[in-house]
Coordinates of C-alpha atoms and ligand atoms in Angstrom, one line a residue:
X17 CA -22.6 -4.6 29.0
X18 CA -19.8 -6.6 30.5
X19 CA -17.9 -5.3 32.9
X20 CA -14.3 -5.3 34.6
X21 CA -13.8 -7.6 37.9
X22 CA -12.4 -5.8 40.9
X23 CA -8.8 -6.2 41.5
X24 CA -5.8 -4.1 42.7
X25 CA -3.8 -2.6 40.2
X26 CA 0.1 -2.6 41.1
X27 CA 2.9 0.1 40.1
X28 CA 6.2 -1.3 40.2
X29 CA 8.6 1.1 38.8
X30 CA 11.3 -1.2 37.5
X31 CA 10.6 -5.0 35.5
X32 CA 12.9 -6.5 38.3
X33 CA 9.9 -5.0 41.1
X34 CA 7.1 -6.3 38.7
X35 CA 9.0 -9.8 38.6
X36 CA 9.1 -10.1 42.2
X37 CA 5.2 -9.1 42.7
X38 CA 4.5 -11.7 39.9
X39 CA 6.5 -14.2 42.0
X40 CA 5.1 -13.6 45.2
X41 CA 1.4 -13.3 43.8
X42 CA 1.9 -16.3 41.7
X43 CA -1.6 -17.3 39.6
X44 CA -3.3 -14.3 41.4
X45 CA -2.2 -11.7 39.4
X46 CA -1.4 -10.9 35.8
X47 CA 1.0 -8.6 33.9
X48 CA -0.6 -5.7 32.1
X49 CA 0.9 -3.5 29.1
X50 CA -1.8 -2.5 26.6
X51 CA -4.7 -4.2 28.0
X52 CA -6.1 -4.7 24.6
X53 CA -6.3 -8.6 24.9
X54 CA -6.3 -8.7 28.9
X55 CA -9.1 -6.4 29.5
X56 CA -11.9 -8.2 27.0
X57 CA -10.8 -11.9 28.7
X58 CA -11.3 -10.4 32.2
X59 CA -14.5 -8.8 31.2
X60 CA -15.5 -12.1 29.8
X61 CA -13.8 -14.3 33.2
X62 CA -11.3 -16.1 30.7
X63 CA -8.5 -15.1 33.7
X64 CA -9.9 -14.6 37.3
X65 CA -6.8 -12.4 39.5
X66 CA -6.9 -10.2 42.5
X67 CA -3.9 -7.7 41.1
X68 CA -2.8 -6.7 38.0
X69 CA 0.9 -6.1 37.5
X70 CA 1.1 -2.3 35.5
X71 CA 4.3 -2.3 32.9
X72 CA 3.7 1.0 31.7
X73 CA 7.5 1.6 32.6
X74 CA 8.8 -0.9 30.0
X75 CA 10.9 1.2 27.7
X76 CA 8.6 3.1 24.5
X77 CA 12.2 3.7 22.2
X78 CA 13.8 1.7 19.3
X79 CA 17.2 1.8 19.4
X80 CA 19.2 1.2 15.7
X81 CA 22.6 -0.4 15.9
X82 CA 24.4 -1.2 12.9
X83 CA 24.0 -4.8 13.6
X84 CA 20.9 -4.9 15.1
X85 CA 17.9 -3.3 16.6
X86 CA 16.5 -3.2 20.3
X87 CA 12.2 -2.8 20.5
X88 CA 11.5 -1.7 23.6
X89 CA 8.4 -4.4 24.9
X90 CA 6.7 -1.0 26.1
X91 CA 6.9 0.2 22.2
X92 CA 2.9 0.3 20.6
X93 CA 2.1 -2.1 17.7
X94 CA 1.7 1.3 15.5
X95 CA 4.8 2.6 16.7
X96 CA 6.6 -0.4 15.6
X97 CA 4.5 -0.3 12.5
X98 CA 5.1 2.9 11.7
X99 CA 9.2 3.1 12.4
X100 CA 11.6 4.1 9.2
X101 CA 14.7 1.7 10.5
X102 CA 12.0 -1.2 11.0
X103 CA 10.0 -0.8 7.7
X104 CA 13.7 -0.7 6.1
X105 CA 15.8 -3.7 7.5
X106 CA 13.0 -5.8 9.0
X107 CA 9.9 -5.1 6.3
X108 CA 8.1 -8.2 7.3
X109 CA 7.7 -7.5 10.8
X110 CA 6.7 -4.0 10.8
X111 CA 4.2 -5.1 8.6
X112 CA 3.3 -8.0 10.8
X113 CA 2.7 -5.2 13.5
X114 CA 0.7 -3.2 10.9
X115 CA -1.7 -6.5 10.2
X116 CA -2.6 -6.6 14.3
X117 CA -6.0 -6.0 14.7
X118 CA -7.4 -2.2 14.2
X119 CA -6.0 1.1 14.8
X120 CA -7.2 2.0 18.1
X121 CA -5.7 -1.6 19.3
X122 CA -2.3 -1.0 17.9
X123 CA -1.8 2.7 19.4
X124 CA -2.0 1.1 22.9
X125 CA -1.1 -2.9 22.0
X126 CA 2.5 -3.1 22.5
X127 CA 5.1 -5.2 21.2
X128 CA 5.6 -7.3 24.1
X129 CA 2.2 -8.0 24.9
X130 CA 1.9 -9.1 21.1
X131 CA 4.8 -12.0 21.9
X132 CA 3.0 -13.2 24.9
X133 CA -1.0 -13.0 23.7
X134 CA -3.0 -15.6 24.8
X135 CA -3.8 -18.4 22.4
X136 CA -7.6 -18.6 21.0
X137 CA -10.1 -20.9 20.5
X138 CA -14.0 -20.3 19.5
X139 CA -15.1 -22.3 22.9
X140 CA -13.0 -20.3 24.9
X141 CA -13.2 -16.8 23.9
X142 CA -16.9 -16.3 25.0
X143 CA -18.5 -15.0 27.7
X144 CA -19.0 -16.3 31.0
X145 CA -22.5 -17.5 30.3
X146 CA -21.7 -18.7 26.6
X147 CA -19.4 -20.7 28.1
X148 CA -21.2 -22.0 30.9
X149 CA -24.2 -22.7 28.5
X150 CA -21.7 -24.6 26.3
X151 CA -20.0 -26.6 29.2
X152 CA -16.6 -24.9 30.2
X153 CA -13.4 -26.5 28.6
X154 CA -10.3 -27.6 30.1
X155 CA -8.6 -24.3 29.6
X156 CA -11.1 -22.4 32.1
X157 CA -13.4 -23.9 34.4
X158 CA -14.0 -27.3 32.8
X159 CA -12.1 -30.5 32.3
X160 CA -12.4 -31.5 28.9
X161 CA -11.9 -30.3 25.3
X162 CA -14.6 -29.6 23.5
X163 CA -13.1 -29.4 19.9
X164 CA -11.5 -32.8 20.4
X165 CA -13.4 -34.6 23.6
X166 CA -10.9 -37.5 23.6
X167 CA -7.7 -35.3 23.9
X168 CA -6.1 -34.8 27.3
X169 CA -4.3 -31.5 25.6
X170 CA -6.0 -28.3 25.1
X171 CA -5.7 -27.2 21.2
X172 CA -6.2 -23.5 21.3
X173 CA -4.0 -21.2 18.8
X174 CA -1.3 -19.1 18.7
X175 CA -2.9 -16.3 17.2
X176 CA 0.3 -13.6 17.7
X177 CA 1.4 -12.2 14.1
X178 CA 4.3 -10.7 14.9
X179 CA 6.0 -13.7 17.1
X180 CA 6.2 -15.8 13.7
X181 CA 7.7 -12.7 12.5
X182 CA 10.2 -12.3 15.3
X183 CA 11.2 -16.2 14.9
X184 CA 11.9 -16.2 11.3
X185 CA 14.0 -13.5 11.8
X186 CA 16.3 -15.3 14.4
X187 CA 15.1 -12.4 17.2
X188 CA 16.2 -12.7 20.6
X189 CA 13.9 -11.4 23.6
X190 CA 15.2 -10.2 26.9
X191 CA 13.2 -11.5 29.8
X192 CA 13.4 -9.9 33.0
X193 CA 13.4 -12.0 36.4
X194 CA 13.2 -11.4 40.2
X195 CA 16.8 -12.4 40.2
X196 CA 18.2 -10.6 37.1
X197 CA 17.8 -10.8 33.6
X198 CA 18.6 -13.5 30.5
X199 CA 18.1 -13.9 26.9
X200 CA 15.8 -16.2 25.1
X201 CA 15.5 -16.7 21.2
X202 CA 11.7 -16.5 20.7
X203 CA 12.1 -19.5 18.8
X204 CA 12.5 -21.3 22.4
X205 CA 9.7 -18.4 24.2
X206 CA 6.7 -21.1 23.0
X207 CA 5.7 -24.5 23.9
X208 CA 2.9 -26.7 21.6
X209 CA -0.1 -26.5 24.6
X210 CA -3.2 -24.2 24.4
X211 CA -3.3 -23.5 28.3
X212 CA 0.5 -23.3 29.4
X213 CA 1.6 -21.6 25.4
X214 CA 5.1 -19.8 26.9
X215 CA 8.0 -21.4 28.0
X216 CA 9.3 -18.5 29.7
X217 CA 8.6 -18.5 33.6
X218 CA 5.5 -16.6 34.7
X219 CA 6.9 -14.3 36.9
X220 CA 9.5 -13.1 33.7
X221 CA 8.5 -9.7 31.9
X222 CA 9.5 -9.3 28.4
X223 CA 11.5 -6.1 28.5
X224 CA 12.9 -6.3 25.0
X225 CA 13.0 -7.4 21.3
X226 CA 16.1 -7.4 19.4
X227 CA 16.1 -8.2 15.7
X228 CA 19.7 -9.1 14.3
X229 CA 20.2 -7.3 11.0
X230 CA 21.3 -8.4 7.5
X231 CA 20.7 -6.6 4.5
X232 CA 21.0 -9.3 2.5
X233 CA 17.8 -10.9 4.4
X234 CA 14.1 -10.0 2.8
X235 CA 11.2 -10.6 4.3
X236 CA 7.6 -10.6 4.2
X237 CA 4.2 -11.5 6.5
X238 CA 1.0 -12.5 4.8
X239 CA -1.9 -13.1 7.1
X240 CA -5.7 -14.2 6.3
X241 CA -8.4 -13.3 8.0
X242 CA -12.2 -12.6 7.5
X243 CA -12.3 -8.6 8.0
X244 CA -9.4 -7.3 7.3
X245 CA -10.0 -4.0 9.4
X246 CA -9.4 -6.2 13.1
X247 CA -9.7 -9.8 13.0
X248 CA -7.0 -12.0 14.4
X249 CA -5.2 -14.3 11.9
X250 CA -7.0 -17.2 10.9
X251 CA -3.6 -18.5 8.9
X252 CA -0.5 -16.4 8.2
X253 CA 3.4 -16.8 6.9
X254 CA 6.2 -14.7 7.7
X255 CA 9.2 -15.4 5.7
X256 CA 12.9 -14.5 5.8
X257 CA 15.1 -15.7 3.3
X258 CA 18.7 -14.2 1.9
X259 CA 19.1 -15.0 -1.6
X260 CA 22.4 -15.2 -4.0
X261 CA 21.3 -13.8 -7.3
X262 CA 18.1 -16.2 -7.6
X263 CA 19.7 -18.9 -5.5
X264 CA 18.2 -19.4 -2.3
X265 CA 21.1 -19.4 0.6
X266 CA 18.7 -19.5 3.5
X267 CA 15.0 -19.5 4.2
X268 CA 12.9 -19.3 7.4
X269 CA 8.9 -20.0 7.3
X270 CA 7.1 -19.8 10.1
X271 CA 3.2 -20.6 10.2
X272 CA 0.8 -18.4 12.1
X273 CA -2.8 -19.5 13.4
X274 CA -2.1 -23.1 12.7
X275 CA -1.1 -24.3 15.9
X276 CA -0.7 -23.9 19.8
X277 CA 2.4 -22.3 19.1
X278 CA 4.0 -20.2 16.0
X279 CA 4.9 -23.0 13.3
X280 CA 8.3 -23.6 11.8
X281 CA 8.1 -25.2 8.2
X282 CA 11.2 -26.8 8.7
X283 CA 10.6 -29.3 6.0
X284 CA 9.7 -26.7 3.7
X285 CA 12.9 -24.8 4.6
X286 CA 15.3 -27.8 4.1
X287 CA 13.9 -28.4 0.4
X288 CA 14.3 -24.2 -0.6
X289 CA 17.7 -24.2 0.7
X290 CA 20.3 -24.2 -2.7
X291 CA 17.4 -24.0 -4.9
X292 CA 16.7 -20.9 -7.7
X293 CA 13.6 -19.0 -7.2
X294 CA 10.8 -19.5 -9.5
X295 CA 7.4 -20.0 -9.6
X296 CA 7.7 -24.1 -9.4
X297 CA 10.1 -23.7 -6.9
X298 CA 7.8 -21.2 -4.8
X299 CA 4.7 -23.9 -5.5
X300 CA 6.1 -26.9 -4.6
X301 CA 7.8 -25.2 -0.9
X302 CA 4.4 -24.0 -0.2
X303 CA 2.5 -27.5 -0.7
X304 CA 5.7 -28.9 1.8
X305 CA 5.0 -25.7 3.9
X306 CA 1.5 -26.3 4.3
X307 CA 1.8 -30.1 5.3
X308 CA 2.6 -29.9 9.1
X309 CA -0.1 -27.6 9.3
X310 CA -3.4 -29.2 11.1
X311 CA -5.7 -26.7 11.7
X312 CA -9.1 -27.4 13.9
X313 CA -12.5 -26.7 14.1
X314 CA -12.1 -23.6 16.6
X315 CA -11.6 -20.7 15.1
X316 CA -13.4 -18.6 12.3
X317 CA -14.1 -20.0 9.3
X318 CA -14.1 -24.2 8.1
X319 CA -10.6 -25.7 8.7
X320 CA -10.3 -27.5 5.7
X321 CA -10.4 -23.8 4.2
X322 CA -8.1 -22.8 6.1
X323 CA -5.6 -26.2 6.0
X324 CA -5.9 -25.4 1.9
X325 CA -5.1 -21.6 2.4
X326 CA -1.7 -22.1 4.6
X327 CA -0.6 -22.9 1.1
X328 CA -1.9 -19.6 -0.5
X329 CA -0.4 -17.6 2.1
X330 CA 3.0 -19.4 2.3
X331 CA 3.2 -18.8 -1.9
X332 CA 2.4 -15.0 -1.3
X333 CA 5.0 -14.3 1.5
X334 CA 7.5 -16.5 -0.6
X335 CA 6.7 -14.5 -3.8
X336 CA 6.5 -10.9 -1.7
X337 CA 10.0 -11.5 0.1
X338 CA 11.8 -12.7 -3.1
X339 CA 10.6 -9.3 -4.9
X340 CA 10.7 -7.5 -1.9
X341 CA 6.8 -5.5 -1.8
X342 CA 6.4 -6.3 1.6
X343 CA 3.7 -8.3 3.5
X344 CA -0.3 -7.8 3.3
X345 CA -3.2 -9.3 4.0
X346 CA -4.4 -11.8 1.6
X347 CA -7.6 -11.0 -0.2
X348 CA -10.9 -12.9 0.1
X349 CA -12.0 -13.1 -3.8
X350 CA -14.6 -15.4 -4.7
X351 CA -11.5 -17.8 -6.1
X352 CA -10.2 -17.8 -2.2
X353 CA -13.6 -18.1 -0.4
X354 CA -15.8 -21.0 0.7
Ligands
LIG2 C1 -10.9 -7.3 18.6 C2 -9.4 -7.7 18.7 C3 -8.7 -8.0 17.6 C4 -7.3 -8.4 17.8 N1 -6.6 -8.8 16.7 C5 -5.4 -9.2 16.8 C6 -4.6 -9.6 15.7 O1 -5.1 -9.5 14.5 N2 -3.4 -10.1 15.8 C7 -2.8 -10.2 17.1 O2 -1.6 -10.6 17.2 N3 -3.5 -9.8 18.2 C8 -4.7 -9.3 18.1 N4 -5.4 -8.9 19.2 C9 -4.8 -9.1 20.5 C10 -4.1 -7.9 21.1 O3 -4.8 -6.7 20.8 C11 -2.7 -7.8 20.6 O4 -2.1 -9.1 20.6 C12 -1.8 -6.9 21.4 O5 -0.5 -6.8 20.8 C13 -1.6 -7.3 22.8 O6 -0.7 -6.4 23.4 P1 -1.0 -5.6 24.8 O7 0.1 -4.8 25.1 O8 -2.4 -5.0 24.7 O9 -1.1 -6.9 25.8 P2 -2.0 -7.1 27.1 O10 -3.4 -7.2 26.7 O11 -1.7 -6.1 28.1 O12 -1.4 -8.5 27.6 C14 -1.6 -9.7 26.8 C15 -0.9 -10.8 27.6 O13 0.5 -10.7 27.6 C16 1.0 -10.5 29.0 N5 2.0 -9.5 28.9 C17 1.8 -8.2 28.3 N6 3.0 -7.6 28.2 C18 3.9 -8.5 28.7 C19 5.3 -8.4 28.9 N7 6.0 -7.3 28.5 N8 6.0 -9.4 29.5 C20 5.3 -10.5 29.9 N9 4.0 -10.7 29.7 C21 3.3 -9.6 29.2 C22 -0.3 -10.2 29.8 O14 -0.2 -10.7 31.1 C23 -1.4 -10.9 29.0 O15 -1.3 -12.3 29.4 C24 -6.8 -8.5 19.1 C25 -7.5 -8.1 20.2 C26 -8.8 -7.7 20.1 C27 -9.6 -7.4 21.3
LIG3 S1 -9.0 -26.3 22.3 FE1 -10.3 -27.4 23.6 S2 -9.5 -27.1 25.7 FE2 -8.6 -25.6 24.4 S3 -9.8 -23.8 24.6 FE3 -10.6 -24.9 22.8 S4 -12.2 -26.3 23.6 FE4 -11.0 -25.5 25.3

């Protein structure tokens, strides 16, 4: 059985207090909300800290404006999931929530955890031993990649389904410093490296999640995975798109699982924009979709599955949003699998 390090587990009472501890601690100690992805990594020595940072006093509420909606970061995965307003205005991402992992991990997993979940890899998320068996990598304990030896970058991925979510829906997330607070779109919260995958500072907590709304945006998340009861996303597509009768006013696509950070199909985006909705139209957005998409050799399943799939998933999401049924996770059938 693996078991948790020792280390000192810290209660600051406000997100300014827990910014300042991050700041003076620096690499020795980590935020915690959930726990559901930190715990497992320290039991396997992905993250080595003396202190963990507590945020169990991030706010648990959703607040409904007219205009838009505040998630508090402290608010659970099935809360989110679960939520009337959310499930109403912003479909795709309370489904998004719904498609993380299991039960038990979404009634602790919080919404702010889920923005700022470590990225993945197959050589990295292994034990100790596995790992040191396997010669470590670059992003713990080693100094080279073992997917691609002749990079000098670390290609681990982005493996959160709701951020995708969040960015093709234009949100905004608060970030709280040790010297106040600021806004950040989480379109900007992401940069394209496994080992240093936020752009925010370290010592900021994510306090908040506000999601602009427009009734006359639909949206829709459809991830793959292999068992659709807990596994992570092995490719996924959250779209947003407003529509004028069948003409296409404005799109988002945003790629999950296919790169160190969430993936905008810009490209795909550009060509959509002005054009009617049909099944052509849907096809040949999903082919552009997929094409920026380079998925490799490190996490389940064979990648050139998975590159052919981004395609599939974009189609459904594109197909869902524009009818409105909401995201889901896409079916293995014999037709989809290897
Ligand atoms: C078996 C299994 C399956 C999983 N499947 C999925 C899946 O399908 N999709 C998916 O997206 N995730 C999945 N996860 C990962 C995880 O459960 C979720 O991402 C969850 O939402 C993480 O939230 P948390 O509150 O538990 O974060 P924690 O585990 O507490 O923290 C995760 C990371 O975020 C940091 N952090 C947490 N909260 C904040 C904050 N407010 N501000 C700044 N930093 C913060 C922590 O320091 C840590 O680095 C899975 C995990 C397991 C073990
Ligand atoms: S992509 Fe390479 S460096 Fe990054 S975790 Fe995987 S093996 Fe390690």
């Amino acid at each position: 059985m693996l078991r948790l390090p020792r280390f000192r587990y810290l209660r600051p009472k406000t997100a300014r207090e827990a910014a300042r501890m991050a700041a003076d601690l620096g690499p020795r100690a980590m935020f915690v909300s959930g726990g559901t992805d930190l715990f497992p990594k320290l039991k396997r020595r992905q993250f080595e800290v003396e202190a963990l940072i507590g945020l169990d006093f991030l706010p648990r509420e959703i607040r409904n404006g007219s205009s838009e909606c505040v998630v508090g970061a402290g608010v659970t995965l099935a809360a989110a999931a679960g939520d009337a307003h959310l499930n109403n205005m912003f479909a795709g991402y309370a489904e998004a929530a719904g498609l993380v992992s299991s039960p038990p991990l979404r009634n602790v997993g919080t919404v702010g955890g889920n923005l700022c979940v470590d990225t993945r890899c197959n050589y990295y998320d292994m034990t100790y031993e596995w790992r040191k068996a396997a010669g470590f990598c670059m992003k713990k304990d080693g100094d080279i990649c073992l997917v691609a030896p002749s990079s000098s970058r670390c290609w681990a991925v982005s493996s959160s389904d709701t951020a995708p979510m969040a960015i093709a829906l234009d949100s905004v997330v608060t970030l709280a410093g040790p010297d106040g607070e600021r806004e950040l779109p989480v379109s900007a919260l992401y940069r394209d490296d496994g080992i240093d995958y936020m752009a925010k500072q370290p010592s900021e907590v994510v306090t908040a999640l506000t999601l602009s709304a427009d009734p006359h945006v639909k949206t829709a998340y459809v991830k793959l995975r292999r068992r659709g009861s807990i596994d992570f996303p092995i490719a996924g597509a959250a779209v947003a798109i407003q529509l004028d009768g069948d003409e296409v006013v404005q799109c988002r696509i945003v790629l999950s699982a296919v790169a160190s950070h969430p993936l905008e199909a810009s490209a795909a985006e550009a060509f959509l924009k002005g054009k009617r909705v049909s099944e052509d139209t849907i096809r040949e957005t999903a082919e552009i979709a997929a094409k920026p998409a380079k998925p490799l050799d490190n996490a389940d399943l064979s990648h050139f599955w998975r590159k052919r799939m981004v395609r599939v998933v974009v189609e459904q999401s594109l197909a869902r949003a524009t009818t409105s049924t909401g995201g889901s996770t896409v079916k293995l059938s014999g037709r989809n699998r290897e």
